Coordinates of C-alpha atoms in Angstrom, one line a residue:
Chain W
M1 CA 192.7 73.9 112.3
G2 CA 193.6 70.8 110.7
L3 CA 193.1 71.9 107.4
L4 CA 196.6 73.7 107.3
S5 CA 198.7 70.3 106.5
K6 CA 196.5 68.8 104.3
K7 CA 196.0 68.8 100.2
D8 CA 194.8 71.7 98.4
A9 CA 191.8 69.7 97.4
Q10 CA 190.7 69.0 100.7
L11 CA 190.6 72.8 101.5
I12 CA 187.4 72.7 99.2
T13 CA 186.1 69.4 99.8
D14 CA 186.0 69.5 103.6
P15 CA 183.6 72.4 104.1
L16 CA 181.2 70.9 101.6
A17 CA 180.4 67.8 103.7
D18 CA 182.2 67.0 106.9
N19 CA 183.2 70.4 108.0
N20 CA 180.2 72.2 106.5
P21 CA 179.9 76.0 107.9
I22 CA 176.1 75.8 108.2
T23 CA 175.6 72.0 109.3
I24 CA 178.7 71.1 111.5
Q25 CA 180.1 74.7 112.4
V26 CA 176.4 76.0 112.8
L27 CA 177.6 79.3 111.2
G28 CA 175.8 81.8 109.2
I29 CA 172.5 80.5 110.3
C30 CA 170.9 83.9 110.5
S31 CA 170.8 84.6 106.8
A32 CA 170.0 80.9 106.1
L33 CA 166.5 81.4 108.1
A34 CA 166.0 84.6 106.8
I35 CA 166.2 84.4 103.0
T36 CA 165.7 81.1 101.9
A37 CA 162.0 81.2 101.3
E38 CA 163.0 81.7 97.7
L39 CA 165.4 79.5 95.7
K40 CA 166.5 82.6 93.6
A41 CA 167.2 84.7 96.6
S42 CA 169.1 81.7 98.0
L43 CA 171.2 81.3 94.8
V44 CA 172.2 84.9 94.7
M45 CA 173.0 84.9 98.4
A46 CA 175.3 81.9 97.9
I47 CA 177.0 83.7 94.8
S48 CA 177.4 86.9 96.6
V49 CA 179.0 85.2 99.6
L50 CA 181.2 83.2 97.2
F51 CA 182.5 86.6 95.7
V52 CA 183.1 88.1 99.2
L53 CA 184.7 85.2 100.6
G54 CA 186.9 84.1 97.9
L55 CA 188.1 87.6 97.2
G56 CA 188.4 88.6 100.8
N57 CA 190.4 85.8 102.0
V58 CA 192.9 86.6 99.1
V59 CA 193.0 90.2 99.9
I60 CA 193.5 89.5 103.6
S61 CA 196.2 86.8 102.9
L62 CA 198.1 89.1 100.9
M63 CA 198.3 91.7 103.5
R64 CA 198.5 89.2 106.3
N65 CA 202.1 90.0 107.1
I66 CA 201.7 93.9 107.2
I67 CA 198.4 93.8 109.2
P68 CA 199.0 95.0 112.9
S69 CA 197.5 92.3 114.9
K70 CA 195.9 94.7 117.2
I71 CA 193.7 96.2 114.5
R72 CA 193.3 93.3 112.2
I73 CA 189.3 93.2 113.0
I74 CA 189.0 96.6 111.9
V75 CA 191.2 95.9 108.6
Q76 CA 189.0 92.6 107.8
L77 CA 185.8 94.6 108.5
I78 CA 187.0 97.2 105.6
V79 CA 187.8 94.4 103.3
V80 CA 184.5 92.8 103.5
A81 CA 182.5 96.0 103.7
A82 CA 184.2 97.1 100.6
L83 CA 183.2 93.8 98.8
V84 CA 179.9 93.8 100.2
I85 CA 179.2 97.4 98.7
I86 CA 180.3 96.1 95.4
V87 CA 177.8 93.2 95.5
D88 CA 175.3 95.4 96.7
L89 CA 175.6 97.9 93.8
V90 CA 175.7 95.3 91.3
L91 CA 172.6 93.9 92.6
K92 CA 170.9 97.3 92.6
A93 CA 172.1 98.1 88.9
F94 CA 171.2 94.5 87.4
A95 CA 168.8 92.7 89.6
Y96 CA 166.8 95.7 91.4
E97 CA 163.9 93.4 92.5
L98 CA 165.9 90.8 93.8
S99 CA 168.1 93.3 95.9
K100 CA 164.7 94.6 97.4
T101 CA 164.0 90.9 98.3
L102 CA 167.2 90.3 99.9
S103 CA 166.9 93.9 101.4
V104 CA 169.4 94.3 104.4
F105 CA 170.6 90.9 104.2
V106 CA 173.1 91.7 101.6
G107 CA 174.5 94.4 103.8
L108 CA 174.5 91.9 106.5
I109 CA 176.8 89.5 104.7
I110 CA 179.5 91.7 106.7
T111 CA 178.3 90.2 110.0
N112 CA 178.3 86.8 108.5
C113 CA 180.3 84.7 111.0
I114 CA 181.5 82.3 108.4
I115 CA 183.4 85.3 106.6
M116 CA 185.1 86.7 109.7
G117 CA 185.7 83.4 110.8
R118 CA 187.7 82.2 107.6
F119 CA 189.6 85.4 107.7
E120 CA 190.8 84.9 111.4
A121 CA 191.2 81.3 111.2
F122 CA 192.7 80.6 107.7
A123 CA 193.6 83.6 105.6
L124 CA 195.8 85.7 108.2
G125 CA 198.1 82.3 108.4
N126 CA 198.1 81.0 104.8
G127 CA 199.2 81.9 101.1
P128 CA 196.6 83.5 98.6
W129 CA 196.1 80.4 96.6
K130 CA 195.3 78.3 99.5
S131 CA 193.2 81.0 101.1
F132 CA 191.3 81.4 97.8
L133 CA 190.7 77.6 97.7
D134 CA 189.6 77.7 101.5
G135 CA 187.3 80.8 100.7
I136 CA 185.7 79.1 97.8
G137 CA 185.1 75.6 99.6
N138 CA 183.5 77.4 102.7
A139 CA 181.3 79.6 100.3
V140 CA 180.3 76.7 98.4
G141 CA 179.5 74.6 101.4
Y142 CA 177.2 77.4 102.8
G143 CA 175.6 78.1 99.4
V144 CA 175.0 74.2 98.9
I145 CA 172.8 74.4 102.2
L146 CA 171.1 77.5 101.4
I147 CA 169.8 76.2 97.9
I148 CA 168.8 72.8 99.6
V149 CA 166.8 74.7 102.0
G150 CA 165.5 77.3 99.6
F151 CA 164.5 74.5 97.2
F152 CA 162.2 72.8 99.7
R153 CA 160.8 75.8 101.1
E154 CA 159.8 77.4 97.8
L155 CA 158.7 74.1 96.3
F156 CA 155.9 73.3 99.4
G157 CA 155.7 77.0 100.7
S158 CA 154.8 78.7 97.1
G159 CA 154.5 76.0 94.7
T160 CA 157.2 77.4 92.5
L161 CA 161.0 77.1 91.7
F162 CA 162.9 80.2 90.9
G163 CA 159.4 81.7 90.5
I164 CA 158.2 79.4 87.9
P165 CA 154.9 77.4 89.0
V166 CA 155.7 73.6 88.9
L167 CA 153.1 72.2 90.7
G168 CA 150.3 74.1 88.7
D169 CA 148.3 77.3 89.4
P170 CA 146.9 77.6 92.9
I171 CA 144.3 80.2 91.6
A172 CA 143.1 78.6 88.6
K173 CA 143.2 75.0 90.3
T174 CA 145.2 73.2 87.9
G175 CA 148.0 70.6 88.3
L176 CA 148.2 69.2 91.9
Y177 CA 145.8 72.0 93.1
A178 CA 143.0 70.5 91.2
I179 CA 143.0 67.5 93.6
G180 CA 142.9 69.8 96.6
Y181 CA 146.7 70.4 97.1
E182 CA 147.5 73.8 99.0
N183 CA 150.7 75.4 99.5
N184 CA 152.1 75.1 103.1
G185 CA 152.3 78.4 104.7
F186 CA 154.7 77.3 107.5
M187 CA 157.2 76.8 104.8
I188 CA 157.7 80.3 104.0
M189 CA 158.1 81.3 107.6
P190 CA 161.7 81.4 109.1
P191 CA 161.1 78.6 111.9
M192 CA 160.5 76.2 109.0
A193 CA 163.8 76.8 107.6
L194 CA 165.5 76.0 111.2
I195 CA 163.4 72.7 110.9
V196 CA 164.8 72.0 107.5
V197 CA 168.1 72.8 108.5
G198 CA 168.0 70.4 111.4
I199 CA 166.6 67.7 109.2
I200 CA 169.7 68.2 107.0
I201 CA 172.0 68.0 110.0
W202 CA 169.9 64.7 111.2
I203 CA 170.5 63.0 107.9
Q204 CA 174.2 63.9 107.5
R205 CA 174.9 62.6 111.0
T206 CA 172.9 59.6 110.5
K207 CA 174.8 58.9 107.3
N208 CA 178.4 59.7 109.0
K209 CA 178.2 58.4 112.7
A210 CA 181.8 59.9 113.2
L211 CA 180.1 63.6 113.3
I212 CA 177.9 62.8 116.4
E213 CA 179.1 64.5 119.6
D214 CA 178.4 63.0 123.0
Chain S
M1 CA 143.3 31.6 121.4
G2 CA 144.4 30.8 117.9
L3 CA 145.3 34.5 116.8
K4 CA 147.0 34.6 120.1
N5 CA 149.2 31.8 119.9
N6 CA 150.0 32.8 116.1
L7 CA 151.1 36.3 117.2
H8 CA 153.3 34.7 119.9
N9 CA 154.7 32.2 117.5
L10 CA 155.3 35.0 115.0
K11 CA 157.1 37.0 117.9
E12 CA 159.2 34.0 118.9
K13 CA 160.3 33.6 115.2
Y14 CA 161.2 37.1 114.7
K15 CA 163.3 37.5 118.2
G16 CA 166.1 39.4 117.6
T17 CA 165.6 40.3 114.2
K18 CA 164.7 43.8 113.0
M19 CA 161.0 43.5 112.9
A20 CA 160.7 42.1 116.5
P21 CA 159.3 45.4 118.2
A22 CA 156.5 45.7 115.4
F23 CA 155.0 41.9 116.2
N24 CA 155.7 42.4 119.8
A25 CA 153.8 45.6 119.7
I26 CA 150.7 44.2 118.1
H27 CA 150.8 41.0 120.2
T28 CA 151.0 43.0 123.6
F29 CA 148.4 45.4 122.4
L30 CA 145.8 43.0 121.8
Y31 CA 146.7 40.6 124.3
L32 CA 148.5 39.8 127.7
P33 CA 151.9 38.5 126.8
N34 CA 152.6 34.8 127.4
E35 CA 155.6 35.7 129.6
T36 CA 153.5 37.8 132.2
T37 CA 154.2 36.2 135.8
H38 CA 150.7 35.2 137.0
N39 CA 151.5 34.3 140.5
G40 CA 154.1 34.7 143.2
T41 CA 155.2 37.4 145.5
H42 CA 155.4 40.4 143.2
I43 CA 153.7 43.8 143.9
K44 CA 151.2 44.5 140.9
A45 CA 150.5 48.1 140.0
A46 CA 147.5 48.4 137.8
D47 CA 148.4 51.7 136.4
D48 CA 151.1 51.3 133.8
L49 CA 151.6 53.5 131.0
K50 CA 149.0 51.8 128.9
R51 CA 146.4 51.9 131.7
T52 CA 147.1 55.5 132.0
M53 CA 146.5 56.2 128.5
N54 CA 143.5 54.2 128.5
T55 CA 141.8 56.2 131.1
V56 CA 142.5 59.5 129.5
I57 CA 140.7 58.1 126.3
M58 CA 137.9 56.7 127.9
A59 CA 137.6 60.3 129.4
M60 CA 137.5 61.9 125.8
V61 CA 135.3 59.4 124.4
P62 CA 132.2 61.4 125.4
C63 CA 133.5 64.4 123.9
L64 CA 134.1 62.6 120.7
I65 CA 130.5 61.0 120.7
F66 CA 129.1 64.6 121.5
G67 CA 131.3 66.0 118.5
M68 CA 129.7 63.8 116.0
F69 CA 126.2 64.9 117.2
N70 CA 127.3 68.5 116.9
A71 CA 128.9 68.2 113.7
G72 CA 125.6 67.0 112.4
Y73 CA 123.6 69.4 114.4
Q74 CA 125.6 72.3 112.8
H75 CA 125.5 71.1 109.5
N76 CA 121.6 70.7 109.5
V77 CA 121.1 74.2 111.3
A78 CA 123.4 75.8 108.7
F79 CA 121.9 74.4 105.7
G80 CA 118.3 75.0 107.1
T81 CA 117.4 71.1 107.1
G82 CA 117.2 70.9 110.9
S83 CA 115.9 73.3 113.5
V84 CA 117.5 75.0 116.3
I85 CA 117.6 73.4 120.0
S86 CA 114.5 74.3 121.8
G87 CA 114.3 72.0 124.9
G88 CA 117.6 72.1 126.5
L89 CA 120.3 69.5 127.0
F90 CA 118.3 66.7 125.8
S91 CA 116.6 68.3 122.9
A92 CA 115.4 65.9 120.0
E93 CA 116.8 68.2 117.7
F94 CA 120.3 67.4 118.7
W95 CA 120.4 63.8 119.7
S96 CA 118.9 62.4 116.4
L97 CA 120.4 59.6 114.4
E98 CA 120.7 61.9 111.4
N99 CA 122.8 64.1 113.1
L100 CA 125.1 61.2 114.5
L101 CA 125.7 59.9 111.0
I102 CA 126.6 62.9 109.4
G103 CA 129.2 63.6 112.2
A104 CA 130.4 59.8 112.2
W105 CA 130.6 60.2 108.5
K106 CA 133.4 62.9 108.7
I107 CA 134.7 62.6 112.1
L108 CA 135.7 58.6 111.9
P109 CA 137.9 58.9 108.7
I110 CA 139.9 61.6 110.7
L111 CA 140.1 59.4 113.8
V112 CA 141.4 56.6 111.5
V113 CA 144.1 59.0 109.4
S114 CA 145.1 60.3 112.9
Y115 CA 145.9 56.9 114.3
G116 CA 147.0 55.1 111.1
V117 CA 149.6 57.8 110.1
G118 CA 150.9 58.2 113.9
L119 CA 151.3 54.6 114.8
L120 CA 152.8 53.8 111.5
I121 CA 155.7 56.4 112.2
E122 CA 155.9 55.0 115.6
F123 CA 156.0 51.5 114.4
I124 CA 159.0 52.4 111.9
F125 CA 160.9 54.3 114.5
A126 CA 160.6 51.5 116.8
V127 CA 162.1 49.2 114.2
I128 CA 164.8 51.4 113.2
K129 CA 165.9 52.5 116.8
K130 CA 165.3 48.9 118.0
H131 CA 163.3 49.3 120.9
E132 CA 159.7 48.4 121.9
V133 CA 156.8 50.5 120.4
E134 CA 155.9 53.0 122.7
E135 CA 152.3 53.6 124.0
G136 CA 152.7 57.4 123.7
Y137 CA 150.7 58.0 120.5
L138 CA 147.4 56.2 121.9
V139 CA 146.4 59.6 123.7
T140 CA 147.8 61.9 120.9
G141 CA 145.7 60.0 118.1
M142 CA 142.7 60.6 120.3
L143 CA 143.4 64.1 120.9
V144 CA 144.2 65.0 117.3
P145 CA 140.7 64.5 115.8
L146 CA 138.9 66.4 118.9
I147 CA 141.1 69.5 118.2
V148 CA 140.7 70.1 114.5
P149 CA 137.8 71.5 112.6
V150 CA 135.7 69.1 111.1
D151 CA 136.1 70.0 107.4
I152 CA 139.8 69.6 107.8
P153 CA 141.2 67.7 104.6
L154 CA 142.7 64.3 105.6
W155 CA 145.9 64.8 103.6
M156 CA 146.5 67.9 105.5
L157 CA 145.9 66.0 108.7
A158 CA 148.2 63.1 107.6
V159 CA 151.2 65.8 106.7
A160 CA 150.5 67.4 110.2
V161 CA 150.5 64.0 111.9
A162 CA 153.6 62.9 110.4
F163 CA 155.3 66.3 111.3
G164 CA 154.2 66.5 115.1
V165 CA 155.1 62.9 115.7
V166 CA 158.7 63.1 114.0
I167 CA 159.8 66.7 114.9
G168 CA 157.6 67.1 118.0
K169 CA 158.3 63.6 119.5
E170 CA 160.8 61.3 118.0
V171 CA 163.7 63.5 117.5
F172 CA 163.7 64.2 121.0
G173 CA 163.9 60.3 121.6
G174 CA 160.3 59.3 121.8
T175 CA 157.5 59.1 124.3
G176 CA 158.6 60.9 127.6
M177 CA 161.4 62.6 126.2
N178 CA 159.5 65.3 124.3
I179 CA 159.4 69.2 125.1
L180 CA 156.2 70.1 123.4
N181 CA 152.6 68.3 123.6
P182 CA 152.6 66.3 120.3
A183 CA 148.8 66.9 119.9
L184 CA 149.3 70.5 120.1
T185 CA 152.4 70.7 118.0
I186 CA 150.2 68.9 115.3
R187 CA 147.5 71.6 115.7
A188 CA 150.2 74.3 115.5
F189 CA 151.6 73.1 112.3
L190 CA 148.1 73.1 110.7
F191 CA 147.2 76.5 112.1
F192 CA 150.6 77.8 110.6
A193 CA 150.4 75.9 107.4
Y194 CA 147.0 76.0 106.4
P195 CA 145.4 79.0 108.1
T196 CA 142.4 79.2 105.8
W197 CA 141.5 75.6 106.9
M198 CA 142.0 76.4 110.7
S199 CA 140.0 79.6 111.1
G200 CA 137.5 81.7 109.5
D201 CA 133.7 81.1 109.4
K202 CA 133.6 78.2 107.3
V203 CA 135.6 75.2 108.3
W204 CA 133.6 74.6 111.7
V205 CA 130.4 73.4 109.6
E206 CA 130.5 70.3 107.4
G207 CA 130.0 71.0 103.8
A208 CA 130.2 74.9 104.3
V209 CA 133.4 74.9 102.2
K210 CA 132.0 72.7 99.7
Q211 CA 129.0 75.3 99.4
D212 CA 131.5 78.0 99.0
Q213 CA 133.1 76.4 96.1
L214 CA 129.8 75.8 94.3
I215 CA 129.1 79.5 94.8
A216 CA 132.0 80.5 93.2
A217 CA 131.1 78.2 90.1
G218 CA 127.7 79.9 90.3
E219 CA 125.6 76.8 91.0
K220 CA 124.3 77.6 94.5
L221 CA 123.3 81.0 95.8
D222 CA 123.3 80.7 99.7
A223 CA 126.7 81.3 101.5
I224 CA 126.9 79.3 104.9
S225 CA 128.5 81.0 107.7
G226 CA 129.3 79.0 111.0
E227 CA 131.5 81.7 112.7
T228 CA 132.8 80.7 116.1
I229 CA 132.0 82.6 119.2
L230 CA 135.6 83.8 119.5
G231 CA 135.7 84.9 115.9
S232 CA 132.2 87.0 116.2
L233 CA 133.6 88.3 119.4
A234 CA 136.9 89.4 117.7
Q235 CA 134.8 91.3 115.1
N236 CA 132.9 93.2 117.8
K237 CA 129.9 91.3 116.7
E238 CA 127.6 89.7 119.1
A239 CA 128.2 86.1 120.1
G240 CA 124.5 85.0 119.4
Y241 CA 124.6 82.0 121.4
D242 CA 123.3 81.9 125.2
V243 CA 125.4 80.9 128.2
M244 CA 123.7 77.4 128.4
D245 CA 124.5 76.7 124.5
M246 CA 127.8 77.6 125.3
F247 CA 128.1 75.2 128.6
F248 CA 126.3 72.2 126.9
G249 CA 128.3 72.7 123.7
F250 CA 125.8 73.4 120.9
I251 CA 128.0 75.9 119.3
P252 CA 130.3 75.8 116.1
G253 CA 134.2 74.7 117.0
S254 CA 136.9 72.2 116.7
V255 CA 135.1 68.8 116.8
G256 CA 135.5 67.8 120.4
E257 CA 136.1 71.0 122.4
T258 CA 132.6 72.6 122.3
S259 CA 131.0 70.9 125.2
T260 CA 132.3 72.4 128.5
L261 CA 130.1 70.1 130.4
L262 CA 131.4 67.0 129.1
V263 CA 135.1 68.1 129.3
L264 CA 134.4 69.2 132.8
L265 CA 133.1 65.5 133.6
G266 CA 136.1 64.1 131.8
G267 CA 138.4 66.3 134.0
L268 CA 136.7 65.0 137.2
F269 CA 137.1 61.5 136.0
L270 CA 140.6 62.3 135.5
I271 CA 141.1 63.9 138.8
F272 CA 139.5 61.0 140.6
S273 CA 141.3 58.3 138.9
K274 CA 144.3 60.3 139.9
I275 CA 145.6 60.5 136.2
G276 CA 145.1 64.3 135.5
S277 CA 146.7 67.0 137.9
W278 CA 143.8 69.0 139.9
R279 CA 146.5 71.5 140.8
I280 CA 147.0 72.6 137.0
M281 CA 143.4 72.4 136.1
L282 CA 142.3 74.7 139.1
S283 CA 145.3 77.2 138.8
S284 CA 144.7 77.2 135.0
V285 CA 141.2 78.3 135.6
L286 CA 142.0 80.8 138.1
G287 CA 144.6 82.5 135.8
A288 CA 142.0 82.7 133.1
L289 CA 139.6 84.4 135.6
V290 CA 142.0 87.0 136.9
M291 CA 142.9 87.8 133.3
G292 CA 139.3 88.1 132.4
L293 CA 138.6 90.1 135.4
I294 CA 141.5 92.6 134.7
F295 CA 139.9 93.1 131.1
N296 CA 136.3 93.5 132.6
G297 CA 138.1 96.3 135.0
V298 CA 139.6 98.1 132.1
V299 CA 136.2 98.2 130.2
S300 CA 134.3 99.2 133.3
S301 CA 136.8 102.0 134.3
G302 CA 135.9 103.4 130.6
W303 CA 139.8 103.1 129.2
I304 CA 138.6 101.1 126.1
T305 CA 135.7 102.5 124.1
E306 CA 133.3 100.4 122.0
S307 CA 135.1 101.8 118.7
S308 CA 138.4 99.8 119.9
K309 CA 138.9 96.4 118.2
F310 CA 139.5 94.8 121.4
Y311 CA 136.0 95.9 122.9
G312 CA 134.3 92.7 121.9
L313 CA 136.5 90.3 123.7
M314 CA 137.5 92.5 126.2
S315 CA 134.1 93.3 127.6
T316 CA 133.0 89.4 127.3
E317 CA 132.1 88.6 131.2
F318 CA 135.3 87.1 132.8
W319 CA 133.6 83.5 133.3
H320 CA 132.3 83.3 129.8
H321 CA 135.9 82.9 128.7
L322 CA 136.1 79.4 130.4
L323 CA 133.0 78.4 128.3
I324 CA 134.0 79.3 124.7
G325 CA 136.8 78.5 122.5
G326 CA 139.0 75.7 123.3
F327 CA 140.0 76.8 126.8
A328 CA 138.3 74.0 128.9
F329 CA 139.4 71.2 126.6
G330 CA 143.1 72.4 126.8
T331 CA 143.1 73.0 130.2
V332 CA 141.9 69.6 131.2
F333 CA 143.3 67.5 128.4
M334 CA 146.4 69.3 127.2
A335 CA 147.9 71.3 129.9
T336 CA 148.2 68.2 132.3
D337 CA 150.0 66.0 130.0
P338 CA 152.4 64.8 132.7
V339 CA 155.3 64.7 130.2
T340 CA 155.4 68.3 129.0
A341 CA 153.7 69.7 132.3
S342 CA 155.7 70.8 135.3
Q343 CA 156.6 68.0 137.8
T344 CA 156.7 69.5 141.1
N345 CA 153.4 70.7 142.9
K346 CA 154.4 74.2 143.3
G347 CA 155.6 74.4 139.6
K348 CA 152.3 73.0 138.6
W349 CA 150.3 75.9 140.2
I350 CA 152.7 78.4 138.3
Y351 CA 152.5 76.7 135.2
G352 CA 148.8 76.3 135.2
F353 CA 148.2 80.0 136.2
L354 CA 150.4 81.3 133.6
I355 CA 148.4 78.9 130.9
G356 CA 145.1 80.7 131.8
F357 CA 146.5 84.0 132.3
I358 CA 148.4 83.9 128.9
S359 CA 145.5 82.1 126.8
I360 CA 143.1 84.9 127.7
L361 CA 145.7 87.4 127.0
I362 CA 146.3 86.1 123.4
R363 CA 143.0 85.5 122.9
V364 CA 142.0 89.2 123.4
F365 CA 145.0 91.0 122.2
N366 CA 145.5 89.1 119.0
P367 CA 142.3 88.1 117.2
A368 CA 144.6 86.8 114.4
Y369 CA 145.3 83.8 116.7
P370 CA 141.8 83.2 118.0
E371 CA 143.0 80.0 119.8
G372 CA 145.2 81.3 122.5
V373 CA 145.1 78.2 124.6
M374 CA 146.9 76.2 122.1
L375 CA 149.9 78.8 122.0
A376 CA 149.6 79.6 125.7
I377 CA 150.4 75.7 126.4
L378 CA 153.1 75.3 124.0
L379 CA 155.0 78.4 125.7
M380 CA 154.5 77.1 128.9
N381 CA 155.6 73.6 127.9
V382 CA 159.0 75.2 126.9
F383 CA 158.8 77.1 130.4
A384 CA 158.0 74.1 132.3
P385 CA 161.7 72.5 132.9
T386 CA 162.8 76.0 134.0
I387 CA 159.9 76.5 136.5
D388 CA 160.7 73.2 138.0
H389 CA 164.5 73.9 138.1
Y390 CA 163.6 77.1 140.5
V391 CA 161.3 75.3 142.5
V392 CA 163.9 72.7 143.1
Q393 CA 166.6 75.1 143.7
G394 CA 164.2 77.0 145.9
N395 CA 163.5 73.9 148.1
V396 CA 167.3 73.1 148.3
K397 CA 168.5 76.5 149.6
Q398 CA 165.6 76.5 151.9
R399 CA 167.0 73.1 153.5
M400 CA 170.4 74.2 153.5
K401 CA 169.6 77.2 155.6
R402 CA 167.7 74.9 158.2
L403 CA 170.7 72.6 158.1
K404 CA 173.0 75.6 159.0
A405 CA 170.5 76.7 161.7
K406 CA 170.7 73.3 163.2
T407 CA 174.5 72.7 163.0
A408 CA 175.4 76.1 164.1

């Protein structure tokens, strides 16, 4: 990775745009498709990944010199699993409804390619401070896309944002619904998340031609 | 000549600028361009892309006009203001001016929205991409009004057309590069996004939805029901229409797909003008008949009882499947789309057969998706390049073997 020699600030800003884990590296798509039907779930998922990746990167980085390379994947898994269990329990304790919405996908943070990818590619070869910045940067880059997708899917799919009706009441026919507007059921289905992510990738590459591969 | 020259001058004036493709498209759409060679030793083939598209559109016009009469007829029958057909194909109850006017009043706006939105997007993309406006949308724009329910809200149609043209076609590189049939992409979008407007027993009859709202408001009393035959059969109810009604098309359904007779005539026209592939049409019909026969066999061997939820559709006589729903229309006008279908002759047989086969399979086993034809064609569109690949590879292998036998 060219990130090694660059300044600390770039560790955070690069994954936000030109090296975004979702739109450029196309990692972590599975959860981006599954849980973005609601903005709240997207936000919680983004924060969870931020916590797991930021802390996990630091832990792995601190242990990087004592981990035997033959069992490093197992060690990494244990670190992620421990952090994910913390997230899962916190959600169950303080946001039970939300944890039911996210269901298995909290547990599946373990298999999120972005996390193992950052451990392997960055934390194993860098100091804790740099690893922390890299973790935060990648998690925010992931979260931003999740929130953008969640915003459009919830707005057009359910007519709400964070569960609050913004376009009127579909049953009492107020607001936009009074003039015949209807929610787009396709937006709630995972295929539409793929198309929204695709459109984001399209816009990003139109703006920055250097990203286009032949 | 005035307008033509004006357009030509405009075109010259904007040559090389951003808007050039837009003016060029309007000019060549309306008139023969000034630059065309009129004499000399050129071979002229009349069937360019525009001519091909026009032929398909001509084949669909009877369906559209029939659809207008049928929309009015279904409305009048359902609301009790008209009587049921009595004298076969040429009944005066059906071919009345009143029916035509009711239908045209609803269907012409659908046609205008379909062409307006679709062509606007084509023009925008041509200007951005700096290439000529492609004729590809001419057929899609005509197909769309024929495959939607008559009561579809126009804004939904506009959203769907924008989605279908951009995501279904332009992202792949425009006309000729698309994987999925754009018209079916539009319909599939409508179907999944606004399912209440694409299925059920209201949307097929003009005015029935409004009637429902009035009932909810306590102003009217009689609910209007215009269930399609597939809808009735899926609920194990009697179809309520005889075979001739199905064949002539005096049944509720999407605007242009009800009349199997007119679709058949359109199909023959396409085959004789060598635009549509008879291989795909024939093999698709064969596929549907085979699947229908299998289901009939299952029923007659007693594996399925009348209490089964599949009984209604499974026990439908196998050849009735050709007459009901959008099967005939899809087979003739959608499956044969030269861009998204298989290109090789052997591939066309496989492609068509599987479309017919899967259509009836989806229709029977998933009553939530009554229009299996749409999903079957979209699925096979995705597989068409794979089929072609193996057909070509098979041929290559055969010829290699022959070559080896010769040289050895």
